[in-house]
Each structure stands twice: as structure tokens, then as C-alpha cells.
Amino acid sequence: MHSPMKVVQCWDDAVEEDIRLTDILRKHGAKATFNLNPGLHGPERSGPYNEKWKKAIRRLARGELVSVYDGFTIANHSDTHPWPTRIDLDDWRQEVKDGRKKLQDWFQQPVSGFAYPFGDYDDATAAVVADAGHVYGRTVGKQTPCLPAERPEACHPDCHFLDDDFWALYERAKASGCGAFYFWGHSFELYTEDDWTAFDAQMGRIAADKDAVWAEVYELFA
Ligand SMILES: [Zn+2]
């Protein structure tokens, strides 16, 4: 007898596709954490054209954030998304502090999670994240099972939501008895209608799994 596996997920950058994504998550009763850069949200949706994705990747407008993420958990992704290890450590400390403070003010909820911009970190930048009051810092590494996290301030999720081995890792995490499966992504990576249909089915399959339960990322580190 063991308890169901906790399935946790987080999404970076607060882009406009999160509106459709959150609708799908709500439909499946899924919990999720969204990693935001408060310094990058203006009065209108905005963002540059991206060559790789062949579309503009636009951040949500400041005024719509609270309603889009209603019912979900907010985490810090730094104030303006710099490369953590490429800026002065004092500037990094300010980025981390400002991001957390603004998000707590805007959303009126405690912000205890962190995700590294570009997945970039080292010992010094990770120590800053922990010192600022975050219980974990997520990388873009890959580790199954994701628990136990050797270093919560630089923890690796199991995988990205589009990884080919997503379901193999999901089953491996379940078999390991570690108690959790953690995936991440960006909603702008859902591009075609087929992509969205597949994502809906992916979430539906987890929701229907009697041996799994949706959970919050921060619960893994409580
Ligand atoms: Zn990011």
C-alpha cells in the first residue's frame, strides 16, 4: 500500500498562450505553478518575434495577470529574466528580491518557489535564491525520480512536457515509489491545433490515473 503519486507542473514566462493552457488545466482539475517576471509586464501584451517559433512570443498585460492565474500558484522567475550567472551577484540579488516582492504584492499570496531564467545557475546564484526565502529553485535539468532533491535550491524536474520519454519517465517515477513526478514547459511551445489536442489528452490521462493526484510544486519541498 502506498499513496498516489503527486503530479506537479510549472510553466514559465507568463505568455498569452497561458490563457488557453489554464482553461485546459482547470477542465482537468490540475494544479500548477506559473513562474513570472513581473518587470516584463506592461499595459499591453508585448514581446518580440521569435525566429525559432515563427511567431511573436508575447507576455500577458499586467492588468490581466490576476484573473488569468486565478486559482493557481505563482512563483518567482526573477524580475526581468537576465542570465543569473552573467550579471553581477548584487544585481542578481536585487532581481530575485524585486521579483518576489512584486509578485507577492500583485497576487496577495506567498511566493515560495523559484525557477532560474534560462535554467542558468551556479552555487552563488542558487544561494541568493535560498536566502531570499524560496524553498526551491527549479533548473531545466532532468532527473527521474525528481525526489529526493539533493539540493532543493537547484532541483531538477523529471522532464519537459514535450519530451518523447514523458510517459516512460512518468511510469518510472511511479515505480520508484518516490512519490512525485514533476514536469515543466512554456505554453508557447503548443503551436498547432494538434498540439493543443495532444496536450488536452496528456492532462486527461493524468487526471484519469487512479494512482496519481495533482499537487503543488512547493508541497514537495515543505
Ligand atoms: Zn523563462
PDB file of N, CA and C in Angstrom, residues 32-120:
ATOM      1  N   ALA A  32      -1.184  23.857 -10.758  1.00  0.00           N
ATOM      2  CA  ALA A  32       0.032  24.232 -11.492  1.00  0.00           C
ATOM      3  C   ALA A  32       0.609  25.502 -10.897  1.00  0.00           C
ATOM      4  N   THR A  33       1.908  25.667 -11.116  1.00  0.00           N
ATOM      5  CA  THR A  33       2.618  26.869 -10.691  1.00  0.00           C
ATOM      6  C   THR A  33       3.079  27.617 -11.933  1.00  0.00           C
ATOM      7  N   PHE A  34       2.938  28.935 -11.912  1.00  0.00           N
ATOM      8  CA  PHE A  34       3.375  29.772 -13.031  1.00  0.00           C
ATOM      9  C   PHE A  34       4.499  30.685 -12.570  1.00  0.00           C
ATOM     10  N   ASN A  35       5.600  30.635 -13.320  1.00  0.00           N
ATOM     11  CA  ASN A  35       6.819  31.366 -12.965  1.00  0.00           C
ATOM     12  C   ASN A  35       6.884  32.667 -13.755  1.00  0.00           C
ATOM     13  N   LEU A  36       6.770  33.779 -13.035  1.00  0.00           N
ATOM     14  CA  LEU A  36       6.616  35.088 -13.684  1.00  0.00           C
ATOM     15  C   LEU A  36       7.803  36.030 -13.464  1.00  0.00           C
ATOM     16  N   ASN A  37       7.994  36.916 -14.440  1.00  0.00           N
ATOM     17  CA  ASN A  37       8.951  38.020 -14.356  1.00  0.00           C
ATOM     18  C   ASN A  37       8.145  39.318 -14.314  1.00  0.00           C
ATOM     19  N   PRO A  38       7.835  39.812 -13.117  1.00  0.00           N
ATOM     20  CA  PRO A  38       6.930  40.963 -13.035  1.00  0.00           C
ATOM     21  C   PRO A  38       7.444  42.201 -13.770  1.00  0.00           C
ATOM     22  N   GLY A  39       8.768  42.333 -13.886  1.00  0.00           N
ATOM     23  CA  GLY A  39       9.319  43.514 -14.549  1.00  0.00           C
ATOM     24  C   GLY A  39       9.076  43.554 -16.048  1.00  0.00           C
ATOM     25  N   LEU A  40       8.529  42.462 -16.610  1.00  0.00           N
ATOM     26  CA  LEU A  40       8.354  42.395 -18.064  1.00  0.00           C
ATOM     27  C   LEU A  40       6.899  42.528 -18.522  1.00  0.00           C
ATOM     28  N   HIS A  41       5.998  42.858 -17.595  1.00  0.00           N
ATOM     29  CA  HIS A  41       4.593  43.001 -17.980  1.00  0.00           C
ATOM     30  C   HIS A  41       4.171  44.464 -18.008  1.00  0.00           C
ATOM     31  N   GLY A  42       3.814  44.933 -19.187  1.00  0.00           N
ATOM     32  CA  GLY A  42       3.390  46.315 -19.356  1.00  0.00           C
ATOM     33  C   GLY A  42       1.888  46.419 -19.493  1.00  0.00           C
ATOM     34  N   PRO A  43       1.406  47.606 -19.887  1.00  0.00           N
ATOM     35  CA  PRO A  43      -0.037  47.816 -20.027  1.00  0.00           C
ATOM     36  C   PRO A  43      -0.670  47.007 -21.162  1.00  0.00           C
ATOM     37  N   GLU A  44       0.131  46.615 -22.159  1.00  0.00           N
ATOM     38  CA  GLU A  44      -0.386  45.799 -23.277  1.00  0.00           C
ATOM     39  C   GLU A  44       0.408  44.504 -23.346  1.00  0.00           C
ATOM     40  N   ARG A  45      -0.166  43.480 -23.987  1.00  0.00           N
ATOM     41  CA  ARG A  45       0.603  42.269 -24.267  1.00  0.00           C
ATOM     42  C   ARG A  45       1.730  42.647 -25.221  1.00  0.00           C
ATOM     43  N   SER A  46       2.931  42.169 -24.943  1.00  0.00           N
ATOM     44  CA  SER A  46       4.025  42.510 -25.852  1.00  0.00           C
ATOM     45  C   SER A  46       5.159  41.504 -25.763  1.00  0.00           C
ATOM     46  N   GLY A  47       5.897  41.416 -26.869  1.00  0.00           N
ATOM     47  CA  GLY A  47       7.049  40.532 -26.932  1.00  0.00           C
ATOM     48  C   GLY A  47       7.536  40.442 -28.352  1.00  0.00           C
ATOM     49  N   PRO A  48       8.808  40.116 -28.532  1.00  0.00           N
ATOM     50  CA  PRO A  48       9.409  40.110 -29.866  1.00  0.00           C
ATOM     51  C   PRO A  48       9.026  38.894 -30.700  1.00  0.00           C
ATOM     52  N   TYR A  49       9.152  39.057 -32.009  1.00  0.00           N
ATOM     53  CA  TYR A  49       9.002  37.929 -32.935  1.00  0.00           C
ATOM     54  C   TYR A  49      10.142  36.963 -32.674  1.00  0.00           C
ATOM     55  N   ASN A  50       9.816  35.674 -32.649  1.00  0.00           N
ATOM     56  CA  ASN A  50      10.819  34.663 -32.375  1.00  0.00           C
ATOM     57  C   ASN A  50      11.061  33.817 -33.626  1.00  0.00           C
ATOM     58  N   GLU A  51      12.296  33.815 -34.084  1.00  0.00           N
ATOM     59  CA  GLU A  51      12.652  33.098 -35.320  1.00  0.00           C
ATOM     60  C   GLU A  51      12.399  31.602 -35.212  1.00  0.00           C
ATOM     61  N   LYS A  52      12.760  31.031 -34.077  1.00  0.00           N
ATOM     62  CA  LYS A  52      12.626  29.584 -33.912  1.00  0.00           C
ATOM     63  C   LYS A  52      11.158  29.160 -33.959  1.00  0.00           C
ATOM     64  N   TRP A  53      10.308  29.937 -33.315  1.00  0.00           N
ATOM     65  CA  TRP A  53       8.902  29.550 -33.215  1.00  0.00           C
ATOM     66  C   TRP A  53       8.031  30.174 -34.291  1.00  0.00           C
ATOM     67  N   LYS A  54       8.619  31.049 -35.074  1.00  0.00           N
ATOM     68  CA  LYS A  54       7.900  31.677 -36.196  1.00  0.00           C
ATOM     69  C   LYS A  54       6.634  32.398 -35.729  1.00  0.00           C
ATOM     70  N   LYS A  55       6.744  33.037 -34.594  1.00  0.00           N
ATOM     71  CA  LYS A  55       5.620  33.845 -34.103  1.00  0.00           C
ATOM     72  C   LYS A  55       6.140  34.803 -33.036  1.00  0.00           C
ATOM     73  N   ALA A  56       5.359  35.812 -32.736  1.00  0.00           N
ATOM     74  CA  ALA A  56       5.699  36.687 -31.620  1.00  0.00           C
ATOM     75  C   ALA A  56       5.374  35.947 -30.329  1.00  0.00           C
ATOM     76  N   ILE A  57       6.296  35.996 -29.380  1.00  0.00           N
ATOM     77  CA  ILE A  57       6.037  35.412 -28.066  1.00  0.00           C
ATOM     78  C   ILE A  57       5.745  36.573 -27.136  1.00  0.00           C
ATOM     79  N   ARG A  58       4.463  36.720 -26.833  1.00  0.00           N
ATOM     80  CA  ARG A  58       4.018  37.923 -26.132  1.00  0.00           C
ATOM     81  C   ARG A  58       3.648  37.636 -24.677  1.00  0.00           C
ATOM     82  N   ARG A  59       4.208  38.447 -23.794  1.00  0.00           N
ATOM     83  CA  ARG A  59       3.853  38.379 -22.375  1.00  0.00           C
ATOM     84  C   ARG A  59       2.455  38.969 -22.187  1.00  0.00           C
ATOM     85  N   LEU A  60       1.757  38.434 -21.199  1.00  0.00           N
ATOM     86  CA  LEU A  60       0.439  38.970 -20.877  1.00  0.00           C
ATOM     87  C   LEU A  60       0.552  40.406 -20.380  1.00  0.00           C
ATOM     88  N   ALA A  61      -0.541  41.157 -20.499  1.00  0.00           N
ATOM     89  CA  ALA A  61      -0.579  42.513 -19.957  1.00  0.00           C
ATOM     90  C   ALA A  61      -0.672  42.444 -18.432  1.00  0.00           C
ATOM     91  N   ARG A  62      -0.089  43.419 -17.801  1.00  0.00           N
ATOM     92  CA  ARG A  62      -0.095  43.470 -16.329  1.00  0.00           C
ATOM     93  C   ARG A  62      -1.518  43.329 -15.773  1.00  0.00           C
ATOM     94  N   GLY A  63      -2.470  44.021 -16.403  1.00  0.00           N
ATOM     95  CA  GLY A  63      -3.813  44.074 -15.863  1.00  0.00           C
ATOM     96  C   GLY A  63      -4.613  42.786 -15.948  1.00  0.00           C
ATOM     97  N   GLU A  64      -4.169  41.828 -16.728  1.00  0.00           N
ATOM     98  CA  GLU A  64      -4.929  40.581 -16.869  1.00  0.00           C
ATOM     99  C   GLU A  64      -4.328  39.419 -16.080  1.00  0.00           C
ATOM    100  N   LEU A  65      -3.180  39.638 -15.454  1.00  0.00           N
ATOM    101  CA  LEU A  65      -2.475  38.531 -14.797  1.00  0.00           C
ATOM    102  C   LEU A  65      -3.285  37.877 -13.675  1.00  0.00           C
ATOM    103  N   VAL A  66      -3.859  38.711 -12.822  1.00  0.00           N
ATOM    104  CA  VAL A  66      -4.546  38.165 -11.648  1.00  0.00           C
ATOM    105  C   VAL A  66      -5.721  37.282 -12.064  1.00  0.00           C
ATOM    106  N   SER A  67      -6.465  37.687 -13.087  1.00  0.00           N
ATOM    107  CA  SER A  67      -7.607  36.852 -13.495  1.00  0.00           C
ATOM    108  C   SER A  67      -7.149  35.606 -14.256  1.00  0.00           C
ATOM    109  N   VAL A  68      -6.141  35.729 -15.104  1.00  0.00           N
ATOM    110  CA  VAL A  68      -5.679  34.542 -15.853  1.00  0.00           C
ATOM    111  C   VAL A  68      -5.220  33.438 -14.894  1.00  0.00           C
ATOM    112  N   TYR A  69      -4.519  33.841 -13.833  1.00  0.00           N
ATOM    113  CA  TYR A  69      -3.933  32.836 -12.933  1.00  0.00           C
ATOM    114  C   TYR A  69      -4.766  32.575 -11.688  1.00  0.00           C
ATOM    115  N   ASP A  70      -6.011  32.994 -11.722  1.00  0.00           N
ATOM    116  CA  ASP A  70      -6.888  32.771 -10.572  1.00  0.00           C
ATOM    117  C   ASP A  70      -6.953  31.282 -10.231  1.00  0.00           C
ATOM    118  N   GLY A  71      -6.653  30.947  -8.988  1.00  0.00           N
ATOM    119  CA  GLY A  71      -6.709  29.555  -8.549  1.00  0.00           C
ATOM    120  C   GLY A  71      -5.397  28.798  -8.692  1.00  0.00           C
ATOM    121  N   PHE A  72      -4.411  29.417  -9.324  1.00  0.00           N
ATOM    122  CA  PHE A  72      -3.113  28.759  -9.497  1.00  0.00           C
ATOM    123  C   PHE A  72      -2.062  29.394  -8.582  1.00  0.00           C
ATOM    124  N   THR A  73      -0.895  28.759  -8.536  1.00  0.00           N
ATOM    125  CA  THR A  73       0.191  29.240  -7.679  1.00  0.00           C
ATOM    126  C   THR A  73       1.199  30.037  -8.507  1.00  0.00           C
ATOM    127  N   ILE A  74       1.651  31.126  -7.925  1.00  0.00           N
ATOM    128  CA  ILE A  74       2.628  31.993  -8.597  1.00  0.00           C
ATOM    129  C   ILE A  74       4.006  31.794  -7.978  1.00  0.00           C
ATOM    130  N   ALA A  75       5.021  31.695  -8.831  1.00  0.00           N
ATOM    131  CA  ALA A  75       6.396  31.612  -8.335  1.00  0.00           C
ATOM    132  C   ALA A  75       7.256  32.642  -9.066  1.00  0.00           C
ATOM    133  N   ASN A  76       8.422  32.854  -8.507  1.00  0.00           N
ATOM    134  CA  ASN A  76       9.336  33.901  -8.977  1.00  0.00           C
ATOM    135  C   ASN A  76      10.267  33.355 -10.069  1.00  0.00           C
ATOM    136  N   HIS A  77      10.431  34.133 -11.123  1.00  0.00           N
ATOM    137  CA  HIS A  77      11.323  33.756 -12.232  1.00  0.00           C
ATOM    138  C   HIS A  77      12.345  34.886 -12.436  1.00  0.00           C
ATOM    139  N   SER A  78      12.509  35.717 -11.376  1.00  0.00           N
ATOM    140  CA  SER A  78      13.323  36.950 -11.334  1.00  0.00           C
ATOM    141  C   SER A  78      12.514  38.114 -11.904  1.00  0.00           C
ATOM    142  N   ASP A  79      12.992  39.327 -11.653  1.00  0.00           N
ATOM    143  CA  ASP A  79      12.217  40.494 -12.093  1.00  0.00           C
ATOM    144  C   ASP A  79      12.189  40.637 -13.619  1.00  0.00           C
ATOM    145  N   THR A  80      13.363  40.526 -14.268  1.00  0.00           N
ATOM    146  CA  THR A  80      13.414  40.808 -15.717  1.00  0.00           C
ATOM    147  C   THR A  80      14.098  39.730 -16.569  1.00  0.00           C
ATOM    148  N   HIS A  81      14.291  38.519 -16.023  1.00  0.00           N
ATOM    149  CA  HIS A  81      14.786  37.389 -16.829  1.00  0.00           C
ATOM    150  C   HIS A  81      16.207  37.560 -17.382  1.00  0.00           C
ATOM    151  N   PRO A  82      17.175  37.997 -16.569  1.00  0.00           N
ATOM    152  CA  PRO A  82      18.567  38.019 -17.030  1.00  0.00           C
ATOM    153  C   PRO A  82      19.174  36.611 -16.931  1.00  0.00           C
ATOM    154  N   TRP A  83      20.389  36.428 -17.473  1.00  0.00           N
ATOM    155  CA  TRP A  83      21.143  35.189 -17.235  1.00  0.00           C
ATOM    156  C   TRP A  83      21.758  35.331 -15.842  1.00  0.00           C
ATOM    157  N   PRO A  84      21.335  34.518 -14.884  1.00  0.00           N
ATOM    158  CA  PRO A  84      21.790  34.709 -13.499  1.00  0.00           C
ATOM    159  C   PRO A  84      23.302  34.769 -13.318  1.00  0.00           C
ATOM    160  N   THR A  85      24.036  33.880 -13.984  1.00  0.00           N
ATOM    161  CA  THR A  85      25.479  33.824 -13.727  1.00  0.00           C
ATOM    162  C   THR A  85      26.263  34.846 -14.554  1.00  0.00           C
ATOM    163  N   ARG A  86      25.580  35.607 -15.412  1.00  0.00           N
ATOM    164  CA  ARG A  86      26.300  36.558 -16.276  1.00  0.00           C
ATOM    165  C   ARG A  86      26.180  37.988 -15.790  1.00  0.00           C
ATOM    166  N   ILE A  87      25.454  38.197 -14.695  1.00  0.00           N
ATOM    167  CA  ILE A  87      25.356  39.556 -14.161  1.00  0.00           C
ATOM    168  C   ILE A  87      26.024  39.594 -12.792  1.00  0.00           C
ATOM    169  N   ASP A  88      26.282  40.781 -12.321  1.00  0.00           N
ATOM    170  CA  ASP A  88      26.888  40.981 -11.016  1.00  0.00           C
ATOM    171  C   ASP A  88      26.010  40.339  -9.936  1.00  0.00           C
ATOM    172  N   LEU A  89      26.631  39.714  -8.956  1.00  0.00           N
ATOM    173  CA  LEU A  89      25.858  38.999  -7.935  1.00  0.00           C
ATOM    174  C   LEU A  89      24.916  39.927  -7.158  1.00  0.00           C
ATOM    175  N   ASP A  90      25.331  41.165  -6.948  1.00  0.00           N
ATOM    176  CA  ASP A  90      24.446  42.120  -6.263  1.00  0.00           C
ATOM    177  C   ASP A  90      23.227  42.445  -7.135  1.00  0.00           C
ATOM    178  N   ASP A  91      23.438  42.542  -8.431  1.00  0.00           N
ATOM    179  CA  ASP A  91      22.311  42.781  -9.339  1.00  0.00           C
ATOM    180  C   ASP A  91      21.364  41.574  -9.340  1.00  0.00           C
ATOM    181  N   TRP A  92      21.961  40.390  -9.288  1.00  0.00           N
ATOM    182  CA  TRP A  92      21.140  39.172  -9.220  1.00  0.00           C
ATOM    183  C   TRP A  92      20.297  39.161  -7.937  1.00  0.00           C
ATOM    184  N   ARG A  93      20.927  39.530  -6.833  1.00  0.00           N
ATOM    185  CA  ARG A  93      20.209  39.572  -5.547  1.00  0.00           C
ATOM    186  C   ARG A  93      19.005  40.506  -5.657  1.00  0.00           C
ATOM    187  N   GLN A  94      19.195  41.640  -6.311  1.00  0.00           N
ATOM    188  CA  GLN A  94      18.108  42.611  -6.487  1.00  0.00           C
ATOM    189  C   GLN A  94      17.003  42.048  -7.383  1.00  0.00           C
ATOM    190  N   GLU A  95      17.390  41.386  -8.456  1.00  0.00           N
ATOM    191  CA  GLU A  95      16.433  40.746  -9.377  1.00  0.00           C
ATOM    192  C   GLU A  95      15.529  39.755  -8.632  1.00  0.00           C
ATOM    193  N   VAL A  96      16.146  38.953  -7.785  1.00  0.00           N
ATOM    194  CA  VAL A  96      15.414  37.916  -7.049  1.00  0.00           C
ATOM    195  C   VAL A  96      14.478  38.549  -6.028  1.00  0.00           C
ATOM    196  N   LYS A  97      15.005  39.535  -5.328  1.00  0.00           N
ATOM    197  CA  LYS A  97      14.225  40.208  -4.279  1.00  0.00           C
ATOM    198  C   LYS A  97      13.048  40.981  -4.876  1.00  0.00           C
ATOM    199  N   ASP A  98      13.325  41.760  -5.922  1.00  0.00           N
ATOM    200  CA  ASP A  98      12.270  42.568  -6.547  1.00  0.00           C
ATOM    201  C   ASP A  98      11.175  41.680  -7.148  1.00  0.00           C
ATOM    202  N   GLY A  99      11.601  40.594  -7.794  1.00  0.00           N
ATOM    203  CA  GLY A  99      10.619  39.697  -8.403  1.00  0.00           C
ATOM    204  C   GLY A  99       9.660  39.156  -7.358  1.00  0.00           C
ATOM    205  N   ARG A 100      10.204  38.678  -6.273  1.00  0.00           N
ATOM    206  CA  ARG A 100       9.362  38.077  -5.226  1.00  0.00           C
ATOM    207  C   ARG A 100       8.442  39.108  -4.598  1.00  0.00           C
ATOM    208  N   LYS A 101       8.993  40.284  -4.300  1.00  0.00           N
ATOM    209  CA  LYS A 101       8.187  41.317  -3.640  1.00  0.00           C
ATOM    210  C   LYS A 101       7.008  41.757  -4.519  1.00  0.00           C
ATOM    211  N   LYS A 102       7.290  42.041  -5.789  1.00  0.00           N
ATOM    212  CA  LYS A 102       6.212  42.480  -6.697  1.00  0.00           C
ATOM    213  C   LYS A 102       5.138  41.403  -6.834  1.00  0.00           C
ATOM    214  N   LEU A 103       5.558  40.155  -6.988  1.00  0.00           N
ATOM    215  CA  LEU A 103       4.575  39.086  -7.190  1.00  0.00           C
ATOM    216  C   LEU A 103       3.720  38.880  -5.946  1.00  0.00           C
ATOM    217  N   GLN A 104       4.328  38.978  -4.788  1.00  0.00           N
ATOM    218  CA  GLN A 104       3.532  38.836  -3.552  1.00  0.00           C
ATOM    219  C   GLN A 104       2.537  39.990  -3.432  1.00  0.00           C
ATOM    220  N   ASP A 105       2.962  41.182  -3.818  1.00  0.00           N
ATOM    221  CA  ASP A 105       2.065  42.349  -3.781  1.00  0.00           C
ATOM    222  C   ASP A 105       0.918  42.180  -4.777  1.00  0.00           C
ATOM    223  N   TRP A 106       1.247  41.806  -5.995  1.00  0.00           N
ATOM    224  CA  TRP A 106       0.240  41.712  -7.055  1.00  0.00           C
ATOM    225  C   TRP A 106      -0.791  40.630  -6.788  1.00  0.00           C
ATOM    226  N   PHE A 107      -0.308  39.467  -6.355  1.00  0.00           N
ATOM    227  CA  PHE A 107      -1.191  38.300  -6.245  1.00  0.00           C
ATOM    228  C   PHE A 107      -1.688  38.045  -4.823  1.00  0.00           C
ATOM    229  N   GLN A 108      -1.133  38.783  -3.879  1.00  0.00           N
ATOM    230  CA  GLN A 108      -1.544  38.612  -2.483  1.00  0.00           C
ATOM    231  C   GLN A 108      -1.508  37.144  -2.069  1.00  0.00           C
ATOM    232  N   GLN A 109      -0.403  36.489  -2.435  1.00  0.00           N
ATOM    233  CA  GLN A 109      -0.183  35.118  -1.976  1.00  0.00           C
ATOM    234  C   GLN A 109       1.309  34.969  -1.707  1.00  0.00           C
ATOM    235  N   PRO A 110       1.674  34.086  -0.769  1.00  0.00           N
ATOM    236  CA  PRO A 110       3.101  33.895  -0.507  1.00  0.00           C
ATOM    237  C   PRO A 110       3.795  33.315  -1.734  1.00  0.00           C
ATOM    238  N   VAL A 111       4.984  33.799  -2.057  1.00  0.00           N
ATOM    239  CA  VAL A 111       5.763  33.281  -3.183  1.00  0.00           C
ATOM    240  C   VAL A 111       6.957  32.534  -2.600  1.00  0.00           C
ATOM    241  N   SER A 112       6.913  31.203  -2.705  1.00  0.00           N
ATOM    242  CA  SER A 112       7.980  30.399  -2.096  1.00  0.00           C
ATOM    243  C   SER A 112       8.763  29.589  -3.116  1.00  0.00           C
ATOM    244  N   GLY A 113       8.365  29.680  -4.385  1.00  0.00           N
ATOM    245  CA  GLY A 113       9.049  28.916  -5.429  1.00  0.00           C
ATOM    246  C   GLY A 113       9.859  29.813  -6.343  1.00  0.00           C
ATOM    247  N   PHE A 114      10.844  29.215  -7.009  1.00  0.00           N
ATOM    248  CA  PHE A 114      11.682  29.967  -7.935  1.00  0.00           C
ATOM    249  C   PHE A 114      12.054  29.075  -9.118  1.00  0.00           C
ATOM    250  N   ALA A 115      12.153  29.689 -10.307  1.00  0.00           N
ATOM    251  CA  ALA A 115      12.668  28.981 -11.488  1.00  0.00           C
ATOM    252  C   ALA A 115      13.751  29.860 -12.106  1.00  0.00           C
ATOM    253  N   TYR A 116      14.904  29.270 -12.406  1.00  0.00           N
ATOM    254  CA  TYR A 116      16.036  30.031 -12.960  1.00  0.00           C
ATOM    255  C   TYR A 116      15.784  30.428 -14.408  1.00  0.00           C
ATOM    256  N   PRO A 117      15.920  31.714 -14.736  1.00  0.00           N
ATOM    257  CA  PRO A 117      15.840  32.122 -16.144  1.00  0.00           C
ATOM    258  C   PRO A 117      16.889  31.352 -16.964  1.00  0.00           C
ATOM    259  N   PHE A 118      16.480  30.818 -18.079  1.00  0.00           N
ATOM    260  CA  PHE A 118      17.349  30.025 -18.959  1.00  0.00           C
ATOM    261  C   PHE A 118      17.901  28.776 -18.256  1.00  0.00           C
ATOM    262  N   GLY A 119      17.373  28.456 -17.083  1.00  0.00           N
ATOM    263  CA  GLY A 119      17.892  27.311 -16.332  1.00  0.00           C
ATOM    264  C   GLY A 119      19.321  27.529 -15.845  1.00  0.00           C
ATOM    265  N   ASP A 120      19.777  28.766 -15.858  1.00  0.00           N
ATOM    266  CA  ASP A 120      21.176  29.104 -15.578  1.00  0.00           C
ATOM    267  C   ASP A 120      21.379  29.385 -14.081  1.00  0.00           C
TER     268      ASP A 120
END
